[in-house]
Amino acid sequence: MSAALLTLFEATGDDVTDTKLLKLQELCQAKKQAQTDALPKEWLLPQLPPKDQLNVMDIPRSCGLLNEKELQITETSDVKTILQFLAKGTWSSLEVTTAFLKRAIIAHQLTNCLTEFWIEDALARARELDAIRSQTGPVGPLHGLPVSLKDQFDVEGKECTMGIASWIGRISQKDAALVQILRQAGAVIYVRTNVPQTLMRGETDNFVFGLTTNPHNRSLTCGGSSGGEGALIALRGSVLGIGTDIGGSVRIPAAFNGLCGLRPTMRRMPYGGASNTLLGLEAVESVIGPLSPTVGGCALLVKSVMEGNPWDIDQKVVELHWREEQYQLQHLGGRATKLTFAVMMNDNYIRPHPTVLRALKKTIEALKGNGHQVIEWNPKDLFHRAFKCIGKIYDSDGGQDFKATFAESGEPLYPGTVVGHFPGLDVYQSWQLNKEKDALRQEFLDQWMSTKLLTNTSRPIDALICPQAPYPAPPHGTYDYVGYTAAFNLLDYPATIIPVTTVSPTLDVPVTNYEPLNEWDERVQRSYSPEIFKDAPVCVQIVGRRFREEELLGISEVVEKVLQDGKN
């Protein structure tokens, strides 16, 4: 019997003898048991770590299940290096795929990050790619590389539940557009990763597969909704994964797990044929974005997808080819040029924890120390208004989409789902809300362009640096403020995540005599102690101009290198 569903029955007062829910409960139990039974016995950990061992980052290396070559493969963080070895035949796709499959299964045992894994299919595809390479050369830019997928991306002939109990047994009839392009590029599809039910939570938990934890500290959330990807890649069960983002769902898991991630402009990447909720909502659309240990991995994925002409497969994608000169920042003077940044320390509504402020200051100091200009950005109340506006957009259907999804099965919404904070709207009211959104976008653009009066280049800032959240990964069930990420979904600006540091008990001391901006801000500040957030990664968010993903990725690599040089 599913403890998660029983807990919900008790919380809602539903009758535990309800026939429909009991049937769903049995389906969830059978699905989870089938997943457990499918784990290869030879890849099972000799002993699971005790529950009070919070940090499990070292276990894949120390458990003894991976040989030296498999460790070398999976601990190569640079995707480009792996692809070069695959193209030359230094490593076979079979070796690389086997290594990442084994490490993914290990990661799953530690964090519960997977939903599906297709071992035989992946190994067969790897063998096929090796044979093709030996005869005619690499298939495409991702030749032989295993790429992990969030549990949204339909794979022909495979079940796709998306964490929804009533979707158990739902078989995809066709590959999603992105999966088609990945296959054409030579990638190996091998695993899918856990998500929250409906995708509308910053925590990864559902009735089918349960809770995914953060490998840096298993008492903390891995984020959501691409949280399974975050946990998997953090443990190097994948080096390149695909998530989606409608309020921060790529950036939150990337930041909470110490990874890089990209939220691109709407309609730059192909979403067609993927499972989703809130389909038909166009005021703010979910977007596809990569997660990887490095910015270069994210860039390589976007470039590979663009080279697959996604606009020929997905009618929504803007036909905008990869611009290498923009990625190399040639229009700004090249990678060696001195850039201009603005920094937003807080959004004037919820102030960040001390550790987040330290990460921002460390980034600013590193950039200034390398000759880059950094100016201050005060958004006044724009971000709070954007946060409220996107909340109204999420709820504009009055919850009808979720009601329709669960009407027949009677499956309840998972606690904490983002829904019902604002009333539903009629068509005319939705039009007025779109006018409010457009006014906010224009106001933000005007603020951005006005910075040319403050920079030493006489052009507007090249990028904005700001928090991704007011805290690092918080304890399970407590992540409640997406304003720092969701604002850029409303404004439709691309944004990346770059790791900076980890929580330090000595450097990140709680603030005393704090004067809160409001009750929410006070609650956030009171939640902080370095002991609770032990070992949590801390990242910054870098924001660029719309449809300038190449430029943003290039700038982000400059920031990444400056920070890395500082560590060295």
XYZ file of C-alpha atoms in Angstrom, residues 43-292:
250
model
C 24.536 -3.020 -10.253
C 22.928 -2.945 -6.822
C 24.887 -1.272 -4.043
C 26.327 -3.793 -1.576
C 24.806 -1.708 1.189
C 22.643 1.401 1.120
C 23.949 4.323 3.163
C 22.215 4.898 6.502
C 19.404 7.452 6.451
C 21.429 9.847 8.574
C 24.201 9.959 5.945
C 23.038 13.087 4.171
C 25.854 13.660 1.670
C 26.134 10.737 -0.790
C 28.196 12.447 -3.495
C 31.220 10.175 -3.009
C 29.388 6.845 -3.023
C 29.424 6.227 -6.806
C 33.222 6.388 -6.718
C 33.716 4.456 -3.491
C 31.070 1.732 -3.865
C 33.261 -0.510 -6.051
C 30.686 -1.067 -8.806
C 32.471 1.097 -11.382
C 35.861 0.141 -12.792
C 38.585 2.724 -13.417
C 37.587 3.376 -17.018
C 33.925 3.787 -16.089
C 34.942 6.260 -13.397
C 37.102 8.144 -15.895
C 34.232 8.317 -18.386
C 31.524 9.388 -15.962
C 33.715 11.879 -14.111
C 34.655 13.724 -17.303
C 32.509 16.816 -16.835
C 33.272 18.350 -20.225
C 30.777 16.990 -22.756
C 32.960 18.131 -25.651
C 35.837 15.944 -24.441
C 33.601 12.873 -24.241
C 32.270 13.533 -27.746
C 35.796 13.915 -29.118
C 36.796 10.553 -27.629
C 33.635 8.980 -29.060
C 34.231 10.440 -32.521
C 37.841 9.182 -32.567
C 36.915 5.776 -31.220
C 39.059 6.254 -28.110
C 35.927 5.337 -26.180
C 33.179 3.286 -27.782
C 29.558 4.283 -27.374
C 28.993 0.895 -25.765
C 31.603 1.684 -23.094
C 30.255 5.183 -22.474
C 26.619 4.087 -22.425
C 27.347 1.180 -20.078
C 29.259 3.475 -17.723
C 26.485 6.059 -17.524
C 23.785 3.392 -17.218
C 25.591 1.818 -14.266
C 26.179 5.164 -12.589
C 22.558 6.212 -13.223
C 21.331 3.066 -11.474
C 23.677 3.813 -8.559
C 22.414 7.419 -8.426
C 18.830 6.163 -8.389
C 19.471 3.929 -5.407
C 20.832 6.953 -3.543
C 18.258 9.607 -4.503
C 15.281 7.947 -6.266
C 15.906 10.073 -9.370
C 14.767 7.789 -12.227
C 11.358 6.897 -13.611
C 12.372 4.739 -16.574
C 15.601 3.119 -17.753
C 15.970 1.242 -21.024
C 19.144 -0.766 -20.620
C 18.846 -3.207 -23.512
C 17.539 -0.583 -25.943
C 20.366 1.800 -25.042
C 23.101 -0.826 -25.347
C 21.701 -2.007 -28.688
C 21.697 1.568 -29.989
C 25.261 2.076 -28.728
C 26.445 -1.029 -30.568
C 24.702 0.189 -33.720
C 26.383 3.597 -33.471
C 29.787 1.988 -32.952
C 29.295 -0.094 -36.093
C 28.249 2.958 -38.116
C 31.227 4.977 -36.881
C 33.682 2.256 -37.861
C 32.203 2.136 -41.380
C 31.236 5.710 -42.279
C 32.144 7.917 -39.312
C 30.132 9.613 -36.536
C 26.377 9.916 -37.053
C 26.055 13.503 -35.786
C 27.251 16.077 -33.250
C 26.101 13.959 -30.274
C 27.381 10.674 -31.663
C 27.295 7.906 -29.059
C 26.511 10.180 -26.090
C 23.847 9.086 -23.589
C 21.406 11.962 -22.961
C 18.941 11.831 -20.065
C 15.374 13.108 -20.347
C 12.896 14.588 -17.920
C 9.791 12.396 -17.645
C 7.887 14.523 -20.146
C 9.560 13.558 -23.385
C 7.591 10.895 -25.190
C 9.574 7.962 -26.567
C 7.738 5.820 -29.082
C 6.440 2.579 -27.618
C 7.357 3.525 -24.028
C 5.138 4.391 -21.090
C 5.148 8.051 -20.034
C 3.398 8.808 -16.742
C 4.874 12.229 -15.946
C 4.365 11.376 -12.280
C 0.599 11.097 -12.725
C -0.875 7.894 -11.291
C -3.781 7.811 -13.725
C -1.335 7.895 -16.654
C 0.199 4.543 -15.713
C -0.096 2.344 -18.791
C -0.152 5.313 -21.192
C 2.092 4.349 -24.135
C 3.589 7.021 -26.386
C 2.773 6.589 -30.056
C 5.577 8.774 -31.356
C 8.895 10.292 -30.334
C 8.643 13.898 -29.156
C 10.230 16.396 -31.563
C 13.261 16.797 -29.319
C 13.774 13.030 -29.090
C 13.654 12.790 -32.884
C 16.379 15.449 -33.169
C 18.517 13.842 -30.472
C 18.389 10.498 -32.289
C 19.314 12.180 -35.590
C 22.264 13.825 -33.808
C 23.526 10.408 -32.686
C 22.503 10.555 -29.017
C 21.614 7.446 -27.014
C 18.294 7.671 -25.158
C 18.749 5.669 -21.958
C 16.853 7.050 -18.921
C 14.030 9.362 -17.922
C 13.954 11.212 -14.606
C 11.483 12.001 -11.864
C 9.144 15.008 -11.731
C 6.409 16.362 -9.460
C 2.828 15.498 -10.354
C 1.515 18.241 -12.765
C 5.075 19.708 -12.925
C 3.897 22.752 -10.970
C 6.077 22.418 -7.875
C 9.637 23.238 -6.906
C 9.898 19.837 -5.220
C 10.129 16.479 -7.016
C 7.557 14.098 -5.531
C 4.533 12.197 -6.803
C 2.293 9.232 -5.974
C 3.898 6.973 -8.575
C 7.634 7.144 -7.874
C 7.895 9.080 -4.611
C 10.362 11.709 -3.421
C 13.698 12.507 -5.084
C 16.385 13.799 -2.738
C 19.409 16.062 -3.113
C 22.668 14.048 -3.181
C 24.611 16.884 -1.538
C 22.288 16.676 1.464
C 19.368 14.263 1.313
C 17.378 16.274 3.848
C 17.187 19.075 1.240
C 15.099 19.303 -1.914
C 16.637 18.592 -5.308
C 14.259 21.207 -6.714
C 11.657 20.859 -9.404
C 10.154 20.238 -11.685
C 13.274 18.841 -13.423
C 14.532 17.602 -10.067
C 15.329 14.061 -11.169
C 17.668 15.483 -13.793
C 19.375 17.639 -11.181
C 20.036 14.738 -8.800
C 21.126 12.381 -11.595
C 23.602 14.790 -13.180
C 24.967 15.879 -9.798
C 25.961 12.239 -9.185
C 27.239 12.024 -12.790
C 24.721 9.390 -13.809
C 24.396 11.727 -16.780
C 26.581 14.479 -18.161
C 23.883 16.094 -20.289
C 20.163 16.145 -19.570
C 17.028 17.877 -20.789
C 14.499 19.629 -18.566
C 11.679 22.121 -19.005
C 11.007 25.484 -17.370
C 7.789 27.476 -16.856
C 8.740 29.123 -13.570
C 12.308 27.995 -12.941
C 12.053 24.236 -13.470
C 15.461 23.954 -15.172
C 17.219 26.650 -13.157
C 15.986 25.582 -9.716
C 17.288 21.970 -9.938
C 20.477 23.159 -11.643
C 21.193 25.588 -8.810
C 20.141 23.296 -5.972
C 22.390 20.510 -7.296
C 25.408 22.657 -8.205
C 25.015 22.461 -12.000
C 24.730 24.724 -15.009
C 21.397 25.151 -16.750
C 19.713 27.276 -19.397
C 16.192 28.645 -19.693
C 15.987 29.831 -23.326
C 13.558 32.292 -24.890
C 10.119 30.858 -25.619
C 9.862 28.910 -28.892
C 13.609 28.676 -29.480
C 13.680 24.930 -28.676
C 11.264 22.214 -29.918
C 8.575 21.206 -27.406
C 6.199 19.486 -29.825
C 5.009 15.994 -28.945
C 6.122 16.172 -25.306
C 3.667 15.463 -22.489
C 2.638 18.411 -20.361
C 0.004 20.117 -18.265
C -1.374 23.596 -18.978
C -1.306 22.887 -22.721
C -2.926 25.799 -24.541
C -1.561 28.394 -22.129
C 0.355 30.800 -24.367
C 0.700 33.937 -22.257
C 3.674 32.203 -20.630
C 4.856 28.917 -22.143
C 7.073 26.211 -20.753
C 10.423 25.969 -22.530
C 13.004 23.214 -22.989
C 16.469 23.698 -21.534
C 19.628 21.664 -20.846
C 21.375 20.843 -17.564
C 25.056 19.907 -17.467
